[in-house]
PDB file of C-alpha atoms in Angstrom:
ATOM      1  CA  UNK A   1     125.295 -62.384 -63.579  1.00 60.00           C
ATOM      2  CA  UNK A   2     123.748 -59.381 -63.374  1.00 64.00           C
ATOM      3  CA  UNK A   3     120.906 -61.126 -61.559  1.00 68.00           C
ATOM      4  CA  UNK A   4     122.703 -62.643 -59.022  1.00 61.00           C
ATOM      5  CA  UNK A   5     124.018 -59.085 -58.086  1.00 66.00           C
ATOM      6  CA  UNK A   6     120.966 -57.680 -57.713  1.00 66.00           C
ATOM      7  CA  UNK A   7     119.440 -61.151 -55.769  1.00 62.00           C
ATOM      8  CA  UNK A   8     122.797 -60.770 -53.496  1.00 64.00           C
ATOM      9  CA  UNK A   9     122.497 -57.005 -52.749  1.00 62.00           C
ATOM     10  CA  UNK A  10     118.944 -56.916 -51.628  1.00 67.00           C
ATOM     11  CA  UNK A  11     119.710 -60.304 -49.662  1.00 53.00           C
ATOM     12  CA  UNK A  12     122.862 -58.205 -47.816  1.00 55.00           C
ATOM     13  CA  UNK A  13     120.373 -55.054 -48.027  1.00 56.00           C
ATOM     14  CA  UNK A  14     117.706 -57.092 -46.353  1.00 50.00           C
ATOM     15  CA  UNK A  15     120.071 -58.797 -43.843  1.00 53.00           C
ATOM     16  CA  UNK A  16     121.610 -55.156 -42.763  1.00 48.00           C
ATOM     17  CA  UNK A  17     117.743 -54.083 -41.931  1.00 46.00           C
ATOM     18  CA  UNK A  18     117.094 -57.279 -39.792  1.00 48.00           C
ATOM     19  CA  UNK A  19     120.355 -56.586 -37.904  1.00 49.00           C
ATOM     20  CA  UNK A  20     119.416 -52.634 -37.416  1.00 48.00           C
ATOM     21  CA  UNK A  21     116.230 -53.369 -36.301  1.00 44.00           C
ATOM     22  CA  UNK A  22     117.594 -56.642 -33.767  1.00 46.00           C
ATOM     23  CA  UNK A  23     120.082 -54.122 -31.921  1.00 44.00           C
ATOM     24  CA  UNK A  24     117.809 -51.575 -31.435  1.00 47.00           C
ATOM     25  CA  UNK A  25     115.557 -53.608 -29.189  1.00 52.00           C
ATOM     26  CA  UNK A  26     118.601 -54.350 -27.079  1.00 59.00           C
ATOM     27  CA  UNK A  27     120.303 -50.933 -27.534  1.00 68.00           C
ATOM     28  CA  UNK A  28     120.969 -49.691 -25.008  1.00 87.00           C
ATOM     29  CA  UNK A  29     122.665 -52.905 -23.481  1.00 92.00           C
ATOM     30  CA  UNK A  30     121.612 -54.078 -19.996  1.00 92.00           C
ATOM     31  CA  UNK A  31     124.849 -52.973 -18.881  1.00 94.00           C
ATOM     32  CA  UNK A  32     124.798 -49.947 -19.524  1.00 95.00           C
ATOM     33  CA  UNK A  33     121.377 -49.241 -18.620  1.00 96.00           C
ATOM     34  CA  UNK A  34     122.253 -50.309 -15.075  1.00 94.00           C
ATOM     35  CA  UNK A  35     125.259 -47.435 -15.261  1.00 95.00           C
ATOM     36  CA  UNK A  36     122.182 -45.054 -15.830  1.00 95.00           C
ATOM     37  CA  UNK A  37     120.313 -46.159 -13.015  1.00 95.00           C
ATOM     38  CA  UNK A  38     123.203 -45.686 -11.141  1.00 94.00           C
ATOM     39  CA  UNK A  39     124.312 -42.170 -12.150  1.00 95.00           C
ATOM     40  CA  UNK A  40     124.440 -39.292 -10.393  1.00 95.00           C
ATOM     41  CA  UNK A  41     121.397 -37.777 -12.590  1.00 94.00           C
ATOM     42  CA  UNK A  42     118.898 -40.858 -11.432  1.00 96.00           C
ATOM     43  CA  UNK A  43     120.042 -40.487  -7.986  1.00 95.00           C
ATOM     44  CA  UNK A  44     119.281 -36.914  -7.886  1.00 95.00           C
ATOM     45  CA  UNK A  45     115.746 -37.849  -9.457  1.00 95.00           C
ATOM     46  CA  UNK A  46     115.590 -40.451  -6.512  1.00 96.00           C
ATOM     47  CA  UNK A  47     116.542 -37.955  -3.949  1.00 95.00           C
ATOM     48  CA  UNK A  48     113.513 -36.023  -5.401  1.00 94.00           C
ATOM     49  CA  UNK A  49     110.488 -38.678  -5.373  1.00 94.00           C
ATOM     50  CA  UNK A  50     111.424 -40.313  -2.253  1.00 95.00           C
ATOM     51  CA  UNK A  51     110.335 -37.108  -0.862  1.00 94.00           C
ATOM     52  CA  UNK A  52     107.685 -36.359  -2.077  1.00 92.00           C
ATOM     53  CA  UNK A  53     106.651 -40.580  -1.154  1.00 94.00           C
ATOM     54  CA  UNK A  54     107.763 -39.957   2.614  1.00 94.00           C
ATOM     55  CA  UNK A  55     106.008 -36.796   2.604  1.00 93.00           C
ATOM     56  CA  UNK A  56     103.022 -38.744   2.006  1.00 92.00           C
ATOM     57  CA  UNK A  57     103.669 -41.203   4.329  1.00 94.00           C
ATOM     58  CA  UNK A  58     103.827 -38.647   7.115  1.00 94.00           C
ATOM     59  CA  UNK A  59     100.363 -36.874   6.638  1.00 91.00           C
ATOM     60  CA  UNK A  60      99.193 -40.345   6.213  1.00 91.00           C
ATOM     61  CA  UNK A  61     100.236 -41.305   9.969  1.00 92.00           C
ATOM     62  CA  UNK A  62      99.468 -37.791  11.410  1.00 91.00           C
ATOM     63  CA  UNK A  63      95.869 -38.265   9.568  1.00 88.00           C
ATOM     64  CA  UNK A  64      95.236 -42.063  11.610  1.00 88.00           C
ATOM     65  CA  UNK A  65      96.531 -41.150  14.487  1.00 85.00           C
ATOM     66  CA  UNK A  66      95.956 -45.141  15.642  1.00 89.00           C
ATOM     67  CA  UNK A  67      97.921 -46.447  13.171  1.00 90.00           C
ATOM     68  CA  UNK A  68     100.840 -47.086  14.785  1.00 91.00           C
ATOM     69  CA  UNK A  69     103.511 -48.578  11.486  1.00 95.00           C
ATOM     70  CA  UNK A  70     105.366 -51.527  12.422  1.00 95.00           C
ATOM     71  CA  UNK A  71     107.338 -51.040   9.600  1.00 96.00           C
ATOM     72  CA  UNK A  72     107.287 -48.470   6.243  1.00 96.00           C
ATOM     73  CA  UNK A  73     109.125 -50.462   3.409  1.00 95.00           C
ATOM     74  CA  UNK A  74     110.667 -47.970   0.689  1.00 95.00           C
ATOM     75  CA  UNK A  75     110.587 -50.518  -2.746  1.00 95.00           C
ATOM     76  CA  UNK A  76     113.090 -48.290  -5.557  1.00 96.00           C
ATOM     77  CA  UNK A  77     113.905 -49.947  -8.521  1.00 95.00           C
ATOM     78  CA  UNK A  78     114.498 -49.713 -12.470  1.00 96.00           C
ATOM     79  CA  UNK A  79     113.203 -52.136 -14.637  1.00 94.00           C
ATOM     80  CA  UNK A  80     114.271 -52.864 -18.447  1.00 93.00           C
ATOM     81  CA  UNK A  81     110.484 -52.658 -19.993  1.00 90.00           C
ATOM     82  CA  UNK A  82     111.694 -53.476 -23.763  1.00 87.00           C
ATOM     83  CA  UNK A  83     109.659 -56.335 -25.114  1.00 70.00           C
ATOM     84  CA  UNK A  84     106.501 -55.732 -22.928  1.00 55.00           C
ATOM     85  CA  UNK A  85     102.978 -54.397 -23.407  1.00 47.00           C
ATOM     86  CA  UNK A  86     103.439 -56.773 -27.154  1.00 45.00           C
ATOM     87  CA  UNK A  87      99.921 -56.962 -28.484  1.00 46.00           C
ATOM     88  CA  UNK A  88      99.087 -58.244 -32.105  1.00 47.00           C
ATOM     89  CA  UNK A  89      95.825 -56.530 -32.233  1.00 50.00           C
ATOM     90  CA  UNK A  90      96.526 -53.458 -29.623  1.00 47.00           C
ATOM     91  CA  UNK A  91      99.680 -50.781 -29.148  1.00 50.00           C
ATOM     92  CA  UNK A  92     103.180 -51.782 -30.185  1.00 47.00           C
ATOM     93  CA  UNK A  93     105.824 -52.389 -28.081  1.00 48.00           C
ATOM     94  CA  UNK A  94     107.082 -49.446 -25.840  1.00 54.00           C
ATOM     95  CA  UNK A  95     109.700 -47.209 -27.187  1.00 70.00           C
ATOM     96  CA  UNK A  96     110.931 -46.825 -23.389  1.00 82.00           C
ATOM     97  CA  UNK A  97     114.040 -49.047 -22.478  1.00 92.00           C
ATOM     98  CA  UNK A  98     114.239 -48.527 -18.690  1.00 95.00           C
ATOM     99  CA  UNK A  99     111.951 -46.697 -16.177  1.00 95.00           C
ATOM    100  CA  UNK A 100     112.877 -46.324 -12.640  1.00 96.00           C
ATOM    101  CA  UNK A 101     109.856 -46.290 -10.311  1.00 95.00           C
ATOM    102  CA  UNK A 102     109.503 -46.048  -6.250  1.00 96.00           C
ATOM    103  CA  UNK A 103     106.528 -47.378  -3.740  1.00 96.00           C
ATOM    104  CA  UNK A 104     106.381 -47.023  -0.081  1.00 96.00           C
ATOM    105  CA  UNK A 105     104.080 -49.815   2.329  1.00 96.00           C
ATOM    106  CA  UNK A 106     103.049 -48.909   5.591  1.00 96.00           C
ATOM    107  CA  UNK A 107     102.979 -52.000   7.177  1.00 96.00           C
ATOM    108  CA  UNK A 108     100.390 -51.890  10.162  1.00 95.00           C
ATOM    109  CA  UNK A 109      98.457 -54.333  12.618  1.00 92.00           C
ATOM    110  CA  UNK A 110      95.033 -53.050  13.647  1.00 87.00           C
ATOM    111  CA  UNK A 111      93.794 -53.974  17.021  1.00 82.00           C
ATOM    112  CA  UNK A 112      90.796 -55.301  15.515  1.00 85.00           C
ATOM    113  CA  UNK A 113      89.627 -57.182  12.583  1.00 87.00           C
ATOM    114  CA  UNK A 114      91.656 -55.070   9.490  1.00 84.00           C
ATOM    115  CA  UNK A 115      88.171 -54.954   7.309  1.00 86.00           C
ATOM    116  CA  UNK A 116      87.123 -52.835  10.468  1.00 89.00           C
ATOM    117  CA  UNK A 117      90.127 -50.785  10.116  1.00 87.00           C
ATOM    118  CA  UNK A 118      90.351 -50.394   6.508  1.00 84.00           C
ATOM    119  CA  UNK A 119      86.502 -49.414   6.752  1.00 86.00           C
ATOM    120  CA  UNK A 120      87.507 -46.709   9.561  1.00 87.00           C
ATOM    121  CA  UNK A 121      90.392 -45.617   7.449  1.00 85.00           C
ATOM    122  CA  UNK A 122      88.707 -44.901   4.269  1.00 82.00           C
ATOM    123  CA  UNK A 123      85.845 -42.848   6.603  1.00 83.00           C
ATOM    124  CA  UNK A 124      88.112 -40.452   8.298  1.00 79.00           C
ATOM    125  CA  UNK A 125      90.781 -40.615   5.785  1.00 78.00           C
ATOM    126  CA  UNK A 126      89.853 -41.885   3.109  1.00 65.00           C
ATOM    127  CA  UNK A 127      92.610 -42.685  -0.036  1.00 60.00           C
ATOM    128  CA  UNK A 128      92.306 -40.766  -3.091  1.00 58.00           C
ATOM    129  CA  UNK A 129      90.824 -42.927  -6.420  1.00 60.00           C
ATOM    130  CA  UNK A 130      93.344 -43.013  -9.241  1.00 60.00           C
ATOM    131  CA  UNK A 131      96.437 -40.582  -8.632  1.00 63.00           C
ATOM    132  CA  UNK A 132      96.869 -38.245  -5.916  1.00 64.00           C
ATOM    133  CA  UNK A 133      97.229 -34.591  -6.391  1.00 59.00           C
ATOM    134  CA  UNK A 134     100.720 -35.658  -6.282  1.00 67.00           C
ATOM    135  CA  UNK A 135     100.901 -38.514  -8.321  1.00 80.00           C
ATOM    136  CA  UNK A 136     100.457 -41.576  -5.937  1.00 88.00           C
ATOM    137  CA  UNK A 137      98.353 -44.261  -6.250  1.00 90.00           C
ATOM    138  CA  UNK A 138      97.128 -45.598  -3.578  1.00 90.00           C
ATOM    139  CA  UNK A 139      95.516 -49.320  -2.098  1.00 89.00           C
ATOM    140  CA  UNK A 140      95.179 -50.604   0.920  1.00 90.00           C
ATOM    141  CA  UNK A 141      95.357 -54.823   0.913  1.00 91.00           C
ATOM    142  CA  UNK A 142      95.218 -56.988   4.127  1.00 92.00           C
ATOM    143  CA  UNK A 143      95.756 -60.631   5.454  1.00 92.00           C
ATOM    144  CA  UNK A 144      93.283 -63.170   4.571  1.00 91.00           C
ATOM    145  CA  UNK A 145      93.006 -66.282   4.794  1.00 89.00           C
ATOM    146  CA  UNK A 146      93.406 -66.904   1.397  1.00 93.00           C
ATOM    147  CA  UNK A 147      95.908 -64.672   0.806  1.00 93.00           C
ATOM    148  CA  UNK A 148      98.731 -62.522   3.092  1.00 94.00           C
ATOM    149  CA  UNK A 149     100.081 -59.384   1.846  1.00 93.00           C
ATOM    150  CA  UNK A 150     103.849 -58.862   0.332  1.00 91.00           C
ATOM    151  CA  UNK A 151     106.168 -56.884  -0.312  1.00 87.00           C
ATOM    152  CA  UNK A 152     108.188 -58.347  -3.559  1.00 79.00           C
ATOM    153  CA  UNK A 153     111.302 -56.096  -5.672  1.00 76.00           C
ATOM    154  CA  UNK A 154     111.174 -57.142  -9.264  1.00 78.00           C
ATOM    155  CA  UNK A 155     113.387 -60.354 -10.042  1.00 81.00           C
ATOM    156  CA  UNK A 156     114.370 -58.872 -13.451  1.00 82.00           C
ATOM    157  CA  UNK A 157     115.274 -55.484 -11.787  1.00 91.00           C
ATOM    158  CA  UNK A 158     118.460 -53.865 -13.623  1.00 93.00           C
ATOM    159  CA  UNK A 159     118.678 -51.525 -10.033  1.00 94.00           C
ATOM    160  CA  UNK A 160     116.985 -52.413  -7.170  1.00 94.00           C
ATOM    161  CA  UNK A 161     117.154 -51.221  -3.574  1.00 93.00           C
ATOM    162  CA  UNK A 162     114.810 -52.036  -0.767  1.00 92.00           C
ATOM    163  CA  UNK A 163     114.963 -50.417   2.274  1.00 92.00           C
ATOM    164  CA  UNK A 164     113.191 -50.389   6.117  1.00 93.00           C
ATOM    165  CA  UNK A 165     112.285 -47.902   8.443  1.00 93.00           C
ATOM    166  CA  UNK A 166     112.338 -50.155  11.810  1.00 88.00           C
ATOM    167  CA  UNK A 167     114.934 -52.480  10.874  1.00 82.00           C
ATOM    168  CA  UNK A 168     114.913 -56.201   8.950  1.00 86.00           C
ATOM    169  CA  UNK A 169     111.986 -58.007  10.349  1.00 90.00           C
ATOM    170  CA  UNK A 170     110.383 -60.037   7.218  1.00 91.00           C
ATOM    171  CA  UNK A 171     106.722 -59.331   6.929  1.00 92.00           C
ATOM    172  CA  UNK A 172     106.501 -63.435   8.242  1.00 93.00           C
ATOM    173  CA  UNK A 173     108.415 -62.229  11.579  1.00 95.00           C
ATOM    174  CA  UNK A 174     105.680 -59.290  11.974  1.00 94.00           C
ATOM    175  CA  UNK A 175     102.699 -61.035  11.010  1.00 94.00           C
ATOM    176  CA  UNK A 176     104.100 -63.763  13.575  1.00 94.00           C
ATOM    177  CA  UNK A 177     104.636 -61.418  16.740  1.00 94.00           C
ATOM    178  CA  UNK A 178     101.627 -59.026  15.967  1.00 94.00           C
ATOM    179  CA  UNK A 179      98.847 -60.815  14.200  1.00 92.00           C
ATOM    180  CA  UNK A 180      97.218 -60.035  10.796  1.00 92.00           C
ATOM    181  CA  UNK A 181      98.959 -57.361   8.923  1.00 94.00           C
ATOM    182  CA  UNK A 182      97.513 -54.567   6.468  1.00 94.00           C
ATOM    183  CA  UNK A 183      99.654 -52.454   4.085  1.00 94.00           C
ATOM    184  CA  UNK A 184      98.917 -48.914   2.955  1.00 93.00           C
ATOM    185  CA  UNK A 185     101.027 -49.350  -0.854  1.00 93.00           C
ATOM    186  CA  UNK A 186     101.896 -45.778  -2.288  1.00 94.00           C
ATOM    187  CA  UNK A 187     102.831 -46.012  -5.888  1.00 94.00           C
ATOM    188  CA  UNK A 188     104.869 -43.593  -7.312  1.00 92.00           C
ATOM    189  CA  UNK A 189     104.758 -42.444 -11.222  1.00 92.00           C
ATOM    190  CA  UNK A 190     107.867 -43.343 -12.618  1.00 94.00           C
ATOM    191  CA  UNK A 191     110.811 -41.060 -12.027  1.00 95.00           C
ATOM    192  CA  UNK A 192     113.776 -41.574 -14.487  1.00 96.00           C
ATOM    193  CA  UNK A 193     112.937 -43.137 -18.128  1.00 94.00           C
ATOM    194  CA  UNK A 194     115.948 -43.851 -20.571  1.00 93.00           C
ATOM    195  CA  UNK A 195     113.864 -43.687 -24.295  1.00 87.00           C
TER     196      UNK A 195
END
């Protein structure tokens, strides 16, 4: 009897620690994760690194003084990130639930072929490697032909907010009235993380 006890209690004991350590992957719930991302804290840390991004963006089109944007895309969103970066031989799974990121595009059309252009650019004004004194990373990426740029938000964003400078034209509608089109991405660090 006394067995059984002791074979039920570390059963219960055991079944408590799988049930602990199942809601604490999904603690905090989606839910309310997307009331964070929401709040008035985020949005005042949103307020914050979209200025810093535009900032960016305008020494970027006072410094190529031909590159005339047809469009500068502001991408904002938070992202659950529980469950990814699983390795079995590498680091663990993050301890972060949500980070909130933002990246701006500069979506141009060179009047010549955009390797030319990107070659120019990186000559006179030339994108930092790796982060920016500011913490930016920066790319540029142009039409090919076999492949044409984008501008995507996250399908599995909790938040997500995407937003234009010269109105709604898809990057299809640009690249059909203005030819091939380059983007200058700026990638932001990430903002807001909920641990």
């Amino acid at each position: 009897m006394r067995s059984l006890r002791r074979r039920t209690g570390e059963a219960f004991g055991l079944l408590l620690l799988f049930t602990i350590v199942g809601l604490s992957r999904v603690w905090p719930p989606k839910w309310k994760l997307r009331r964070i991302a929401a709040s008035a804290e985020v949005r005042a840390e949103r307020e914050a690194a979209a200025e810093g991004l535009l900032a960016r963006v305008r020494e970027i089109e006072a410094g190529v003084p031909w590159l005339r944007p047809l469009d500068v895309v502001i991408r904002d969103e938070c992202v659950d990130v529980r469950g990814h970066h699983i390795s079995l031989f590498g680091a663990g799974p993050s301890k972060k639930s949500m980070t909130c990121r933002m990246s701006a595009f500069i979506v141009f059309s060179p009047d010549r072929d955009p390797e030319d252009a990107v070659a120019e650019i990186h000559r006179t004004f030339p994108p930092p490697d790796g982060l920016s004194p500011v913490g930016i990373s920066e790319s540029l990426h142009w039409d090919t032909d076999e492949r044409q740029v984008a501008v995507e938000v996250a399908h599995d964003a909790l938040w997500a907010r995407l937003t234009r400078r010269h109105g709604e034209k898809s990057l299809g509608q640009l690249r059909q009235e203005n030819g091939a089109l380059c983007v200058w991405a700026l990638h932001g660090q990430p903002y807001f993380t909920v641990v």
